[in-house]
Short mmCIF file of C-alpha atoms in Angstrom, two decimals:
data_model
loop_
_atom_site.label_atom_id
_atom_site.label_comp_id
_atom_site.label_asym_id
_atom_site.label_seq_id
_atom_site.Cartn_x
_atom_site.Cartn_y
_atom_site.Cartn_z
CA UNK A 1344 -31.93 43.94 34.36
CA UNK A 1345 -32.12 47.35 36.02
CA UNK A 1346 -35.41 49.22 35.95
CA UNK A 1347 -33.97 52.16 34.01
CA UNK A 1348 -32.71 49.83 31.27
CA UNK A 1349 -36.09 48.13 31.11
CA UNK A 1350 -37.88 51.46 30.81
CA UNK A 1351 -35.42 52.57 28.12
CA UNK A 1352 -35.98 49.35 26.21
CA UNK A 1353 -39.76 49.80 26.43
CA UNK A 1354 -39.48 53.41 25.20
CA UNK A 1355 -37.28 52.27 22.30
CA UNK A 1356 -39.77 49.55 21.39
CA UNK A 1357 -42.71 51.98 21.44
CA UNK A 1358 -40.80 54.56 19.37
CA UNK A 1359 -39.83 51.89 16.83
CA UNK A 1360 -43.40 50.64 16.58
CA UNK A 1361 -44.79 54.16 16.09
CA UNK A 1362 -42.14 54.96 13.48
CA UNK A 1363 -42.87 51.75 11.56
CA UNK A 1364 -46.65 52.28 11.73
CA UNK A 1365 -46.40 55.90 10.57
CA UNK A 1366 -43.95 55.07 7.78
CA UNK A 1367 -46.19 52.35 6.40
CA UNK A 1368 -49.23 54.60 6.81
CA UNK A 1369 -47.71 57.52 4.90
CA UNK A 1370 -45.37 55.94 2.35
CA UNK A 1371 -46.84 52.50 1.58
CA UNK A 1372 -50.59 52.82 2.01
CA UNK A 1373 -51.16 55.32 -0.84
CA UNK A 1374 -49.95 52.63 -3.28
CA UNK A 1375 -52.14 49.86 -1.84
CA UNK A 1376 -55.61 49.25 -3.27
CA UNK A 1377 -58.37 50.67 -1.03
CA UNK A 1378 -60.16 47.32 -0.88
CA UNK A 1379 -57.09 45.65 0.63
CA UNK A 1380 -57.45 44.45 4.23
CA UNK A 1381 -54.30 46.38 5.16
CA UNK A 1382 -56.31 49.61 5.04
CA UNK A 1383 -58.46 48.48 7.97
CA UNK A 1384 -55.46 48.75 10.33
CA UNK A 1385 -54.85 52.45 9.65
CA UNK A 1386 -56.73 55.69 10.21
CA UNK A 1387 -57.79 57.87 7.26
CA UNK A 1388 -54.85 59.61 5.57
CA UNK A 1389 -55.82 63.14 6.60
CA UNK A 1390 -54.97 62.20 10.19
CA UNK A 1391 -51.38 61.61 9.06
CA UNK A 1392 -50.95 65.38 9.14
CA UNK A 1393 -53.40 66.29 11.91
CA UNK A 1394 -52.07 63.91 14.59
CA UNK A 1395 -48.38 64.90 14.38
CA UNK A 1396 -49.39 68.57 14.34
CA UNK A 1397 -51.53 68.06 17.44
CA UNK A 1398 -48.74 66.17 19.22
CA UNK A 1399 -46.26 68.90 18.30
CA UNK A 1400 -48.63 71.55 19.61
CA UNK A 1401 -49.13 69.69 22.90
CA UNK A 1402 -45.37 69.15 23.27
CA UNK A 1403 -44.72 72.84 22.60
CA UNK A 1404 -47.29 73.85 25.19
CA UNK A 1405 -45.73 71.44 27.68
CA UNK A 1406 -42.22 72.82 27.12
CA UNK A 1407 -43.50 76.40 27.32
CA UNK A 1408 -45.34 75.66 30.55
CA UNK A 1409 -42.24 74.03 32.04
CA UNK A 1410 -40.00 76.96 31.09
CA UNK A 1411 -42.53 79.46 32.42
CA UNK A 1412 -42.79 77.55 35.69
CA UNK A 1413 -38.99 77.49 36.08
CA UNK A 1414 -38.73 81.23 35.35
CA UNK A 1415 -41.45 82.05 37.90
CA UNK A 1416 -39.78 79.94 40.60
CA UNK A 1417 -36.40 81.52 39.82
CA UNK A 1418 -37.88 85.02 40.11
CA UNK A 1419 -39.47 84.10 43.45
CA UNK A 1420 -36.13 82.82 44.79
CA UNK A 1421 -34.31 85.98 43.72
CA UNK A 1422 -37.04 88.12 45.26
CA UNK A 1423 -36.69 86.20 48.53
CA UNK A 1424 -32.88 86.64 48.45
CA UNK A 1425 -33.22 90.39 47.91
CA UNK A 1426 -35.69 90.71 50.78
CA UNK A 1427 -33.32 88.82 53.10
CA UNK A 1428 -30.34 90.99 52.06
CA UNK A 1429 -32.21 94.19 52.81
CA UNK A 1430 -33.07 93.00 56.36
#
């Protein structure tokens, strides 16, 4: 199996596991008795909102940083082209 297919399969497995964990955490756990052993596998429920918000914030900062970096490099290239044209 090619490395890219293996990496894709691993990413799909991780995404599926996270989706299943979060779905059980948010939609099933509120109906389970608090003394049940299932509760020991999950974080407190208030993190169900805090963690996705934090991940979304980090992803937004990453995308903004990437776009800013691309725009700065593009401006530097155009500036270099203009300086070469004027010579």
